[in-house]
């Protein structure tokens, strides 16, 4: 038994040294030991280098108490080892006690580790709650700073803003608030506020933020609701996707797409409504300089330019006129639909644009087109009235639908420009209607289109054509698009104008466009308003000149013409009566004949101007004779005056 106890003592001594020896080590040994990794007991005493976590005072006190408890346990073990160091070597029961204390210390270590994790997790949770509370407090503070109801800026604030540079973030916030109020003005308006004040402020802010002039913004506000207006303006700030049209005279869309995909062009079919269009997202090569483009396999063309040709729907072996053809996108599309049959008259008024038109026609392989350079208003006189089957009129316009391509439209267009374009478009559409033959078996259609969204250039022009020519509006054959305006403010148009189609960038993701299709019902021409005033003015001028001449003649006839000191008034009056007898009798007889013709045929309006012409010619001859007689008398008097002086 003694041997067993000794071995046990030696084993315990070899496994764990006495606590007093570990605690009473020299400072050099402590420095050496500090380089080694600490034990479990020492890890609890050494603070770990971790990010500092803000805790409350209670948690700090708990951590200090736990740390003090650990130090107390160590000091108790040291005290136990110091007092009974020699007895430990002699007594086996003490060894059993020490063994039991090691097990208890292991359980204490695990408990203390769990307590530390719980404390840290509580601290993290508390920190999160504190951050959330701070965020809520900040949010509520910001809400309290801003008033519940939006208030328009005062005159002083506007004057201060005008002096400095525009504050774009502030403008954007104000625009949003005004739009929010105007969208439900009945419920959201402040007491005593007027809608006009909000609208005027919105106009000013949009002009300064987006760079529009007052006229254009005012017109758009009248046309669209406030929410839709903002969507439209934002759409104008973005560019439309690039689209190309397959030339079916040379290739198919599937084959062209495969070739371009191999060249690194990322593309997709345009839409369900087009069988030849492709939309290009990006390209590793210039899309306008590929071998396929130079070979005429496709045409760079906006999606909105497809629509007028699709509405026209030309048939093979027809006579078609494109009144404003350059640069040739629509003309080549018409030729592809006609499969190079029939005749296309591609007219372009501006000579510099003829180069691009001819180049595209040759590149695309079009062979049935005649290029001409005439004013579209005179084209019906050149080609002849009622001579073609269909006419495509893509009229020149203000370009308010393609602001994303040309931002100068924001500031360059005014009400006078819109009126000038509208006047030109009315003349062009009447000329286009006169070109079309109403008796055509397959045609008799006119398609009118513009890249503008202004009502005076679109619906007003169609309504004018309906009043001046025997035409009617027919469906365009397009499944999408918004109907045209049948009324706008005080203007009221024909109800059939709703069959026209409008296209917007914020709705259809294409340029703003207008398309209308007309069917000519008969070849009868109605006089236009511009012709009637011209005729009446001429008649008024002629009548006024005749009246003046008649008055002069009467005065001259009344004046005595002295020749050789003898008055010739009686001779003149006698000759005047003799000359006037026969013509008057003839005229009276002819007038009686004309009246008999009127009673028999019922059409006597043609003979009245003839009487006037004969009378006018007689008066002119009489006036000329009277003037000559007066001049002769004056000459004779001039010759006789020197003799009397002598």
Coordinates of C-alpha atoms in Angstrom, one line a residue:
X1 CA 0.0 0.0 0.0
X2 CA 2.9 2.4 0.8
X3 CA 4.4 1.7 -2.7
X4 CA 1.0 2.4 -4.3
X5 CA 0.5 5.6 -2.5
X6 CA 4.1 6.7 -3.4
X7 CA 3.5 6.0 -7.1
X8 CA 0.2 7.9 -6.9
X9 CA 1.9 10.8 -5.3
X10 CA 4.7 10.8 -7.9
X11 CA 2.2 10.7 -10.7
X12 CA 0.2 13.6 -9.3
X13 CA 3.3 15.6 -8.8
X14 CA 4.4 14.9 -12.4
X15 CA 1.1 15.8 -13.9
X16 CA 0.3 19.0 -12.1
X17 CA 2.9 21.1 -10.2
X18 CA 1.9 22.7 -6.9
X19 CA 0.0 25.9 -7.1
X20 CA 2.4 27.7 -4.8
X21 CA 5.3 27.0 -7.2
X22 CA 3.4 28.4 -10.1
X23 CA 2.3 31.5 -8.3
X24 CA 5.7 32.2 -6.8
X25 CA 7.8 32.1 -9.9
X26 CA 10.4 34.7 -10.8
X27 CA 9.7 37.7 -13.1
X28 CA 12.0 36.3 -15.7
X29 CA 10.0 33.0 -15.8
X30 CA 6.8 35.0 -16.0
X31 CA 8.1 36.9 -19.0
X32 CA 9.0 33.6 -20.6
X33 CA 5.7 32.0 -19.8
X34 CA 3.8 35.1 -21.3
X35 CA 5.2 34.2 -24.7
X36 CA 3.5 30.8 -24.6
X37 CA -0.3 30.5 -25.1
X38 CA -2.2 30.9 -21.8
X39 CA -4.0 28.1 -20.2
X40 CA -7.8 27.9 -19.7
X41 CA -7.7 29.5 -16.2
X42 CA -5.4 32.3 -17.5
X43 CA -7.6 32.9 -20.5
X44 CA -10.4 33.8 -18.2
X45 CA -8.3 36.4 -16.5
X46 CA -6.6 37.9 -19.6
X47 CA -9.0 40.2 -21.5
X48 CA -9.3 39.2 -25.1
X49 CA -8.6 41.8 -27.8
X50 CA -12.1 42.2 -29.4
X51 CA -14.1 45.2 -30.5
X52 CA -15.3 47.3 -27.7
X53 CA -19.1 46.9 -27.1
X54 CA -20.9 49.6 -25.4
X55 CA -22.8 48.0 -22.4
X56 CA -24.8 49.4 -19.6
X57 CA -23.5 49.8 -16.0
X58 CA -25.2 46.7 -14.8
X59 CA -23.5 44.5 -17.4
X60 CA -20.1 46.0 -16.5
X61 CA -20.7 45.2 -12.8
X62 CA -21.7 41.6 -13.7
X63 CA -18.5 41.2 -15.7
X64 CA -16.3 42.7 -12.8
X65 CA -18.0 40.4 -10.3
X66 CA -17.4 37.4 -12.5
X67 CA -13.7 38.4 -12.9
X68 CA -13.4 38.9 -9.1
X69 CA -14.9 35.6 -8.4
X70 CA -12.3 33.9 -10.7
X71 CA -9.5 35.7 -9.0
X72 CA -10.9 34.7 -5.6
X73 CA -11.0 31.1 -6.6
X74 CA -7.3 31.3 -7.6
X75 CA -6.3 33.0 -4.4
X76 CA -8.2 30.3 -2.4
X77 CA -6.4 27.6 -4.2
X78 CA -3.1 29.3 -3.6
X79 CA -3.9 29.7 0.0
X80 CA -4.8 26.0 0.2
X81 CA -1.6 25.0 -1.5
X82 CA 0.6 27.3 0.7
X83 CA -0.8 26.1 3.9
X84 CA -0.7 22.4 3.2
X85 CA 2.1 22.0 0.7
X86 CA 4.0 19.5 2.7
X87 CA 0.9 17.6 3.9
X88 CA 0.0 17.1 0.3
X89 CA 3.0 15.0 -0.3
X90 CA 2.3 12.9 2.8
X91 CA -1.5 12.5 2.8
X92 CA -3.4 10.6 0.0
X93 CA -6.7 12.1 1.0
X94 CA -5.4 15.5 0.1
X95 CA -4.5 14.2 -3.3
X96 CA -8.1 13.0 -3.8
X97 CA -9.3 16.4 -2.7
X98 CA -7.1 18.0 -5.3
X99 CA -8.3 15.7 -8.0
X100 CA -11.9 16.6 -7.1
X101 CA -11.1 20.3 -7.2
X102 CA -9.7 20.0 -10.8
X103 CA -13.0 18.5 -12.0
X104 CA -14.9 21.2 -10.3
X105 CA -12.7 23.8 -11.9
X106 CA -13.4 22.3 -15.4
X107 CA -17.1 22.6 -14.8
X108 CA -16.7 26.1 -13.6
X109 CA -14.7 27.0 -16.7
X110 CA -17.5 25.8 -19.0
X111 CA -20.1 27.6 -16.9
X112 CA -18.1 30.8 -17.0
X113 CA -17.6 30.6 -20.9
X114 CA -21.4 30.1 -21.3
X115 CA -22.1 33.1 -19.0
X116 CA -19.6 35.3 -21.1
X117 CA -21.4 34.4 -24.4
X118 CA -24.7 35.2 -22.9
X119 CA -23.5 38.5 -21.6
X120 CA -22.0 39.4 -25.0
X121 CA -25.1 38.3 -26.9
X122 CA -27.2 40.4 -24.6
X123 CA -24.9 43.4 -25.2
X124 CA -25.2 42.9 -29.0
X125 CA -29.0 42.7 -28.8
X126 CA -29.1 45.8 -26.7
X127 CA -26.9 47.6 -29.2
X128 CA -29.1 46.7 -32.1
X129 CA -32.2 47.8 -30.2
X130 CA -30.5 51.1 -29.5
X131 CA -29.5 51.6 -33.1
X132 CA -33.1 50.9 -34.2
X133 CA -34.4 53.4 -31.7
X134 CA -32.0 56.0 -32.8
X135 CA -33.0 55.5 -36.4
X136 CA -36.7 55.9 -35.5
X137 CA -36.0 59.0 -33.5
X138 CA -34.1 60.5 -36.4
X139 CA -36.9 59.7 -38.8
X140 CA -39.5 61.2 -36.5
X141 CA -37.3 64.3 -36.1
X142 CA -37.1 64.8 -39.8
X143 CA -40.8 64.4 -40.2
X144 CA -41.4 66.9 -37.4
X145 CA -39.1 69.4 -39.1
X146 CA -41.1 69.2 -42.4
X147 CA -44.6 70.5 -42.4
X148 CA -47.5 68.1 -42.9
X149 CA -48.9 70.2 -45.8
X150 CA -46.8 71.2 -48.7
X151 CA -46.5 75.0 -48.9
X152 CA -45.6 76.9 -52.1
X153 CA -42.5 79.1 -51.9
X154 CA -43.1 82.8 -51.2
X155 CA -42.1 85.6 -53.5
X156 CA -39.0 86.4 -51.3
X157 CA -37.8 82.8 -51.5
X158 CA -38.3 82.7 -55.3
X159 CA -36.4 86.0 -55.7
X160 CA -33.6 84.5 -53.6
X161 CA -33.5 81.4 -55.8
X162 CA -33.4 83.5 -58.9
X163 CA -30.3 85.3 -57.8
X164 CA -28.3 82.1 -57.2
X165 CA -27.7 78.9 -59.1
X166 CA -30.7 76.6 -59.3
X167 CA -30.9 74.1 -56.5
X168 CA -31.7 70.9 -58.4
X169 CA -32.4 68.6 -55.5
X170 CA -34.7 71.2 -54.0
X171 CA -36.4 71.7 -57.3
X172 CA -36.9 67.9 -57.8
X173 CA -38.5 67.6 -54.3
X174 CA -40.8 70.5 -55.0
X175 CA -41.9 69.1 -58.4
X176 CA -42.8 65.8 -56.7
X177 CA -44.8 67.5 -54.0
X178 CA -46.7 69.7 -56.5
X179 CA -47.4 66.6 -58.7
X180 CA -48.7 64.8 -55.6
X181 CA -51.0 67.6 -54.6
X182 CA -52.3 68.2 -58.1
X183 CA -53.0 64.5 -58.7
X184 CA -55.6 64.7 -55.9
X185 CA -56.1 68.4 -55.5
X186 CA -59.6 68.1 -54.0
X187 CA -58.4 66.2 -51.0
X188 CA -54.8 67.4 -50.6
X189 CA -55.0 71.1 -51.3
X190 CA -54.4 73.5 -48.4
X191 CA -57.0 75.9 -47.3
X192 CA -57.4 78.9 -49.6
X193 CA -55.0 77.5 -52.2
X194 CA -55.7 77.9 -55.9
X195 CA -54.9 75.3 -58.6
X196 CA -53.5 77.9 -60.9
X197 CA -50.8 78.8 -58.4
X198 CA -49.7 75.2 -58.2
X199 CA -49.8 74.9 -62.0
X200 CA -47.8 78.1 -62.6
X201 CA -45.2 77.0 -60.0
X202 CA -45.0 73.6 -61.7
X203 CA -44.4 75.2 -65.1
X204 CA -41.6 77.4 -63.7
X205 CA -39.9 74.5 -62.0
X206 CA -40.1 72.2 -65.0
X207 CA -38.7 74.9 -67.3
X208 CA -35.7 75.5 -65.0
X209 CA -35.1 71.8 -64.2
X210 CA -35.6 70.2 -67.6
X211 CA -34.8 73.2 -69.8
X212 CA -38.1 73.7 -71.7
X213 CA -39.6 77.0 -72.8
X214 CA -42.9 78.2 -71.3
X215 CA -44.9 77.6 -74.5
X216 CA -44.0 73.9 -74.8
X217 CA -44.5 73.1 -71.1
X218 CA -47.8 75.0 -71.1
X219 CA -49.1 73.0 -74.1
X220 CA -48.0 69.7 -72.6
X221 CA -49.7 70.5 -69.3
X222 CA -53.0 71.2 -71.2
X223 CA -52.7 67.9 -73.1
X224 CA -51.8 65.5 -70.4
X225 CA -52.5 64.8 -66.8
X226 CA -49.8 65.8 -64.3
X227 CA -48.7 62.2 -63.6
X228 CA -48.6 61.3 -67.3
X229 CA -46.8 64.6 -68.1
X230 CA -44.0 63.6 -65.7
X231 CA -43.7 60.2 -67.3
X232 CA -43.5 61.8 -70.8
X233 CA -40.9 64.3 -69.8
X234 CA -38.8 61.6 -68.1
X235 CA -39.1 59.4 -71.2
X236 CA -37.9 62.3 -73.4
X237 CA -34.7 62.4 -71.3
X238 CA -33.8 58.8 -72.3
X239 CA -32.7 57.7 -75.7
X240 CA -34.9 55.2 -77.6
X241 CA -33.4 51.8 -78.4
X242 CA -31.7 51.4 -81.8
X243 CA -33.8 49.4 -84.4
X244 CA -33.1 48.2 -87.9
X245 CA -35.4 47.0 -90.7
X246 CA -34.7 43.9 -92.7
X247 CA -34.7 44.4 -96.5
X248 CA -36.9 41.6 -97.7
X249 CA -35.7 42.3 -101.3
X250 CA -32.3 40.7 -100.4
X251 CA -32.6 38.6 -97.2
X252 CA -34.8 37.3 -94.5
X253 CA -34.9 38.5 -90.9
X254 CA -33.8 35.1 -89.4
X255 CA -30.8 34.9 -91.7
X256 CA -29.8 38.5 -91.0
X257 CA -30.1 37.9 -87.2
X258 CA -27.8 34.9 -87.4
X259 CA -25.2 36.8 -89.3
X260 CA -25.2 39.8 -87.0
X261 CA -25.1 37.6 -83.9
X262 CA -22.0 36.0 -85.2
X263 CA -20.5 39.5 -85.6
X264 CA -21.1 40.2 -81.9
X265 CA -24.4 42.2 -82.2
X266 CA -26.8 41.6 -79.4
X267 CA -30.3 41.8 -80.8
X268 CA -33.9 40.6 -80.6
X269 CA -37.1 40.8 -82.7
X270 CA -38.6 44.2 -82.5
X271 CA -42.2 43.3 -81.5
X272 CA -45.1 41.2 -82.5
X273 CA -46.6 43.9 -84.8
X274 CA -43.5 43.9 -87.1
X275 CA -42.2 41.0 -89.1
X276 CA -39.0 42.8 -90.4
X277 CA -37.8 44.8 -87.4
X278 CA -34.9 44.0 -85.1
X279 CA -33.9 45.8 -81.9
X280 CA -30.2 46.2 -81.2
X281 CA -29.1 46.4 -77.5
X282 CA -25.3 46.6 -78.0
X283 CA -22.8 45.8 -80.7
X284 CA -19.0 45.1 -80.8
X285 CA -18.9 46.6 -84.3
X286 CA -20.4 49.8 -85.7
X287 CA -24.0 48.8 -86.7
X288 CA -23.9 51.3 -89.6
X289 CA -20.7 50.1 -91.2
X290 CA -21.0 46.3 -91.3
X291 CA -20.7 44.4 -94.7
X292 CA -24.4 43.5 -94.4
X293 CA -25.4 47.2 -94.1
X294 CA -23.2 48.2 -97.1
X295 CA -24.8 45.3 -99.1
X296 CA -28.2 46.6 -98.3
X297 CA -29.5 43.8 -96.1
X298 CA -31.0 46.2 -93.6
X299 CA -31.8 49.8 -92.9
X300 CA -31.2 51.8 -89.8
X301 CA -34.7 53.1 -89.0
X302 CA -36.7 54.0 -85.9
X303 CA -39.6 51.8 -84.9
X304 CA -42.1 54.7 -85.3
X305 CA -41.1 55.1 -89.0
X306 CA -42.5 51.6 -89.7
X307 CA -46.0 52.6 -88.8
X308 CA -47.0 54.9 -91.8
X309 CA -45.9 52.3 -94.3
X310 CA -47.8 49.6 -92.5
X311 CA -50.9 51.8 -92.5
X312 CA -50.5 52.6 -96.2
X313 CA -50.3 48.9 -97.0
X314 CA -49.3 49.3 -100.7
X315 CA -50.2 46.6 -103.2
X316 CA -48.2 45.2 -106.1
X317 CA -48.3 47.0 -109.5
X318 CA -49.7 50.2 -108.0
X319 CA -48.7 53.9 -108.5
X320 CA -47.6 55.3 -105.2
X321 CA -46.3 58.7 -104.3
X322 CA -44.0 59.5 -101.3
X323 CA -44.3 63.3 -101.0
X324 CA -41.4 63.8 -98.6
X325 CA -39.1 60.8 -99.3
X326 CA -35.6 61.7 -97.9
X327 CA -33.6 59.9 -96.6
X328 CA -35.5 56.9 -98.1
X329 CA -36.4 54.7 -95.2
X330 CA -40.1 54.7 -95.9
X331 CA -39.6 54.6 -99.7
X332 CA -37.5 51.5 -99.6
X333 CA -40.0 49.9 -97.2
X334 CA -42.8 50.6 -99.7
X335 CA -40.7 49.1 -102.5
X336 CA -40.0 46.0 -100.5
X337 CA -43.8 45.5 -99.8
X338 CA -44.5 46.1 -103.5
X339 CA -41.6 43.6 -104.4
X340 CA -40.1 46.1 -106.9
X341 CA -43.3 46.2 -109.0
X342 CA -45.4 49.2 -110.0
X343 CA -44.1 52.8 -109.8
X344 CA -43.0 54.9 -106.8
X345 CA -42.6 58.6 -107.1
X346 CA -40.1 59.7 -104.4
X347 CA -40.4 63.4 -104.2
X348 CA -38.1 65.6 -102.1
X349 CA -38.1 69.4 -102.1
X350 CA -34.7 70.0 -100.6
X351 CA -31.8 69.3 -103.1
X352 CA -29.1 68.4 -100.5
X353 CA -31.2 65.6 -99.2
X354 CA -31.5 64.0 -102.6
X355 CA -28.0 62.5 -102.3
X356 CA -28.9 60.4 -99.3
X357 CA -32.2 59.4 -100.9
X358 CA -30.6 58.1 -104.1
X359 CA -27.8 56.4 -102.2
X360 CA -30.2 54.4 -100.0
X361 CA -32.3 53.5 -103.0
X362 CA -29.3 52.1 -104.8
X363 CA -27.9 50.3 -101.7
X364 CA -31.2 48.6 -101.0
X365 CA -31.7 47.4 -104.5
X366 CA -34.8 49.4 -105.4
X367 CA -35.6 49.6 -109.1
X368 CA -39.2 50.8 -109.4
X369 CA -38.7 54.3 -108.0
X370 CA -38.5 57.7 -109.8
X371 CA -36.8 60.5 -107.8
X372 CA -38.1 64.0 -108.4
X373 CA -37.5 67.4 -106.9
X374 CA -40.7 69.5 -106.6
X375 CA -42.6 71.4 -104.1
X376 CA -45.2 69.1 -102.6
X377 CA -47.9 71.7 -102.9
X378 CA -47.4 71.8 -106.7
X379 CA -47.0 68.0 -107.2
X380 CA -50.6 67.5 -108.2
X381 CA -50.0 69.9 -111.1
X382 CA -46.9 68.0 -112.2
X383 CA -48.1 64.4 -112.0
X384 CA -51.7 65.2 -112.7
X385 CA -54.8 65.1 -110.5
X386 CA -56.4 61.8 -109.8
X387 CA -53.4 60.0 -111.2
X388 CA -52.1 57.6 -108.5
X389 CA -53.4 54.9 -106.2
X390 CA -51.9 55.8 -102.9
X391 CA -50.0 58.7 -101.3
X392 CA -47.7 58.7 -98.3
X393 CA -47.3 62.1 -96.7
X394 CA -44.8 62.2 -93.9
X395 CA -45.2 65.9 -93.5
X396 CA -42.5 68.3 -92.2
X397 CA -43.3 69.2 -88.6
X398 CA -42.0 70.8 -85.4
X399 CA -40.4 67.5 -84.2
X400 CA -41.9 67.7 -80.7
X401 CA -42.1 63.9 -80.6
X402 CA -38.4 63.3 -81.0
X403 CA -37.0 65.5 -78.3
X404 CA -34.7 62.6 -77.2
X405 CA -32.9 62.9 -80.5
X406 CA -32.9 66.7 -80.8
X407 CA -33.0 68.6 -77.5
X408 CA -33.0 72.0 -79.2
X409 CA -36.7 71.5 -79.7
X410 CA -37.2 72.2 -76.0
X411 CA -36.3 75.9 -76.5
X412 CA -36.5 76.6 -80.2
X413 CA -40.2 76.0 -80.9
X414 CA -42.9 78.6 -80.4
X415 CA -46.6 79.1 -81.2
X416 CA -45.7 80.9 -84.4
X417 CA -43.6 77.9 -85.5
X418 CA -46.4 75.5 -84.8
X419 CA -48.9 77.6 -86.8
X420 CA -46.5 77.9 -89.8
X421 CA -46.0 74.1 -89.9
X422 CA -49.8 73.6 -89.6
X423 CA -50.5 75.9 -92.5
X424 CA -47.9 74.1 -94.7
X425 CA -49.3 70.7 -93.7
X426 CA -52.9 71.7 -94.6
X427 CA -51.7 72.7 -98.1
X428 CA -49.7 69.5 -98.5
X429 CA -52.6 67.2 -97.5
X430 CA -55.0 68.9 -99.9
X431 CA -52.4 68.4 -102.7
X432 CA -52.0 64.7 -101.6
X433 CA -55.8 64.2 -101.8
X434 CA -55.9 65.7 -105.3
X435 CA -53.3 63.3 -106.5
X436 CA -55.2 60.2 -105.5
X437 CA -57.8 58.6 -107.8
X438 CA -61.0 57.8 -106.0
X439 CA -62.0 55.3 -108.7
X440 CA -58.9 53.2 -108.2
X441 CA -59.7 49.5 -107.8
X442 CA -57.1 48.8 -105.2
X443 CA -56.2 52.1 -103.7
X444 CA -57.6 55.6 -103.1
X445 CA -55.9 56.0 -99.8
X446 CA -53.8 58.7 -98.2
X447 CA -51.7 58.3 -95.1
X448 CA -50.7 61.4 -93.2
X449 CA -48.1 61.2 -90.5
X450 CA -45.9 63.5 -88.4
X451 CA -43.3 63.1 -85.7
X452 CA -45.1 65.7 -83.6
X453 CA -47.5 65.4 -80.7
X454 CA -49.0 68.9 -81.2
X455 CA -52.7 68.9 -81.9
X456 CA -52.7 71.8 -84.4
X457 CA -50.3 69.7 -86.6
X458 CA -52.3 66.5 -86.3
X459 CA -56.0 66.4 -85.6
X460 CA -56.6 69.9 -86.7
X461 CA -55.1 69.1 -90.1
X462 CA -57.2 66.0 -90.6
X463 CA -60.4 67.9 -89.6
X464 CA -59.5 70.6 -92.2
X465 CA -59.1 68.0 -94.9
X466 CA -62.5 66.5 -94.0
X467 CA -64.1 69.8 -94.5
X468 CA -62.4 70.7 -97.8
X469 CA -62.4 67.4 -99.7
X470 CA -64.7 64.4 -100.0
X471 CA -62.7 62.0 -97.8
X472 CA -63.3 60.0 -94.7
X473 CA -61.1 58.7 -91.9
X474 CA -60.6 54.9 -91.9
X475 CA -58.8 52.6 -89.4
X476 CA -55.1 52.6 -89.7
X477 CA -54.8 48.8 -89.4
X478 CA -52.6 49.1 -86.3
X479 CA -53.5 47.1 -83.2
X480 CA -51.9 49.4 -80.7
X481 CA -51.6 53.1 -80.2
X482 CA -53.9 55.7 -78.4
X483 CA -56.8 57.3 -80.3
X484 CA -56.6 60.8 -81.5
X485 CA -58.3 63.8 -79.8
X486 CA -61.8 64.5 -80.9
X487 CA -61.9 67.7 -78.8
X488 CA -59.3 69.9 -77.2
X489 CA -60.2 72.8 -75.0
X490 CA -62.6 74.9 -77.1
X491 CA -61.8 73.0 -80.4
X492 CA -64.2 70.3 -81.6
X493 CA -63.2 67.9 -84.3
X494 CA -65.1 65.4 -86.4
X495 CA -65.9 62.3 -84.4
X496 CA -64.1 60.0 -86.9
X497 CA -60.8 61.7 -85.9
X498 CA -60.7 59.2 -83.1
X499 CA -59.7 56.5 -85.6
X500 CA -56.3 58.2 -85.9
X501 CA -53.5 56.8 -83.8
X502 CA -51.0 58.5 -81.4
X503 CA -47.8 56.9 -80.1
X504 CA -45.8 58.1 -77.1
X505 CA -42.3 57.3 -75.8
X506 CA -43.5 56.6 -72.2
X507 CA -46.2 54.2 -73.4
X508 CA -44.9 52.4 -76.5
X509 CA -41.1 53.0 -76.0
X510 CA -40.8 54.7 -79.4
X511 CA -40.6 58.3 -80.7
X512 CA -43.8 60.4 -80.4
X513 CA -45.7 59.9 -83.7
X514 CA -49.1 60.5 -85.3
X515 CA -50.7 58.4 -88.1
X516 CA -54.0 59.0 -89.9
X517 CA -55.4 57.1 -92.9
X518 CA -57.9 58.7 -95.3
X519 CA -60.1 57.2 -98.0
X520 CA -61.0 59.4 -101.0
X521 CA -64.7 59.0 -101.8
X522 CA -65.0 61.0 -105.0
X523 CA -62.9 63.2 -107.2
X524 CA -65.1 66.2 -106.8
X525 CA -63.1 69.3 -105.6
X526 CA -64.5 71.8 -103.2
X527 CA -63.1 75.3 -103.3
X528 CA -60.9 76.0 -100.4
X529 CA -61.1 79.0 -98.1
X530 CA -57.8 80.3 -99.4
X531 CA -59.1 80.4 -103.0
X532 CA -62.4 82.2 -102.3
X533 CA -60.8 85.3 -100.6
X534 CA -58.3 85.5 -103.5
X535 CA -61.1 85.6 -106.0
X536 CA -63.2 88.1 -104.1
X537 CA -60.1 90.3 -103.6
X538 CA -59.4 90.3 -107.3
X539 CA -63.0 91.1 -108.1
X540 CA -63.0 93.9 -105.5
X541 CA -59.8 95.3 -107.0
X542 CA -61.2 95.1 -110.6
X543 CA -64.5 96.6 -109.6
X544 CA -62.8 99.4 -107.6
X545 CA -60.5 100.2 -110.5
X546 CA -63.4 100.2 -112.9
X547 CA -65.4 102.5 -110.7
X548 CA -62.4 104.8 -110.5
X549 CA -62.0 104.8 -114.2
X550 CA -65.7 105.4 -114.7
X551 CA -65.7 108.3 -112.3
X552 CA -62.7 109.8 -114.1
X553 CA -64.3 109.3 -117.5
X554 CA -67.5 111.1 -116.3
X555 CA -65.5 114.0 -114.9
X556 CA -63.5 114.3 -118.1
X557 CA -66.6 114.2 -120.2
X558 CA -68.2 116.8 -118.1
X559 CA -65.2 119.1 -118.4
X560 CA -65.2 121.4 -121.5
X561 CA -62.2 120.7 -123.8
X562 CA -61.2 124.0 -125.4
X563 CA -59.7 123.7 -128.8
X564 CA -59.2 126.9 -130.8
X565 CA -61.3 128.7 -128.2
X566 CA -64.4 126.6 -129.0
X567 CA -66.0 124.2 -126.5
X568 CA -66.4 120.6 -127.7
X569 CA -68.8 119.4 -125.1
X570 CA -71.8 119.1 -127.3
X571 CA -70.0 117.2 -130.1
X572 CA -68.5 114.9 -127.5
X573 CA -71.9 114.2 -126.0
X574 CA -73.5 113.6 -129.4
X575 CA -70.7 111.3 -130.5
X576 CA -70.9 109.5 -127.1
X577 CA -74.6 108.9 -127.6
X578 CA -74.1 107.8 -131.2
X579 CA -71.3 105.3 -130.2
X580 CA -73.3 104.1 -127.3
X581 CA -76.5 103.3 -129.3
X582 CA -75.4 100.2 -131.2
X583 CA -73.5 98.5 -128.4
X584 CA -76.3 99.0 -126.0
X585 CA -78.8 97.5 -128.4
X586 CA -76.6 94.5 -129.0
X587 CA -76.1 94.0 -125.3
X588 CA -79.8 94.3 -124.6
X589 CA -80.5 91.8 -127.3
X590 CA -77.9 89.4 -126.0
X591 CA -79.2 90.0 -122.5
X592 CA -82.7 89.0 -123.7
X593 CA -81.3 85.9 -125.4
X594 CA -79.3 85.0 -122.2
X595 CA -82.5 85.4 -120.1
X596 CA -84.3 83.1 -122.5
X597 CA -81.5 80.6 -122.2
X598 CA -81.7 80.9 -118.4
X599 CA -85.4 80.2 -118.3
X600 CA -85.0 77.2 -120.6
X601 CA -81.8 75.6 -119.2
X602 CA -81.9 77.0 -115.7
X603 CA -78.1 77.8 -115.7
X604 CA -77.6 81.4 -116.1
X605 CA -74.8 82.1 -113.7
X606 CA -72.2 81.8 -116.5
X607 CA -73.5 84.7 -118.7
X608 CA -73.4 87.4 -116.1
X609 CA -69.6 87.9 -116.1
X610 CA -69.6 88.2 -119.9
X611 CA -71.9 91.3 -119.7
X612 CA -69.5 92.9 -117.2
X613 CA -66.5 92.2 -119.4
X614 CA -68.1 93.8 -122.5
X615 CA -69.1 96.9 -120.5
X616 CA -65.7 97.2 -119.0
X617 CA -64.0 97.1 -122.4
X618 CA -66.4 99.8 -123.7
X619 CA -65.7 102.0 -120.8
X620 CA -61.9 101.6 -121.2
X621 CA -62.1 102.6 -124.9
X622 CA -64.2 105.6 -124.1
X623 CA -61.9 106.6 -121.3
X624 CA -58.9 106.3 -123.6
X625 CA -60.6 108.4 -126.3
X626 CA -61.5 111.1 -123.8
X627 CA -58.0 111.3 -122.5
X628 CA -56.6 111.6 -126.0
X629 CA -59.0 114.4 -126.8
X630 CA -58.1 116.2 -123.6
X631 CA -54.4 116.0 -124.4
X632 CA -54.9 117.3 -127.9
X633 CA -56.9 120.2 -126.5
X634 CA -54.1 121.0 -124.0
X635 CA -51.5 121.0 -126.8
X636 CA -53.5 123.3 -129.0
X637 CA -54.0 125.7 -126.1
X638 CA -50.2 125.6 -125.4
X639 CA -49.5 126.6 -128.9
X640 CA -52.0 129.5 -128.9
X641 CA -50.9 131.1 -125.6
X642 CA -47.6 132.7 -126.9
X643 CA -49.5 134.5 -129.7
X644 CA -51.9 136.1 -127.3
X645 CA -49.0 137.3 -125.1
X646 CA -47.3 139.0 -128.0

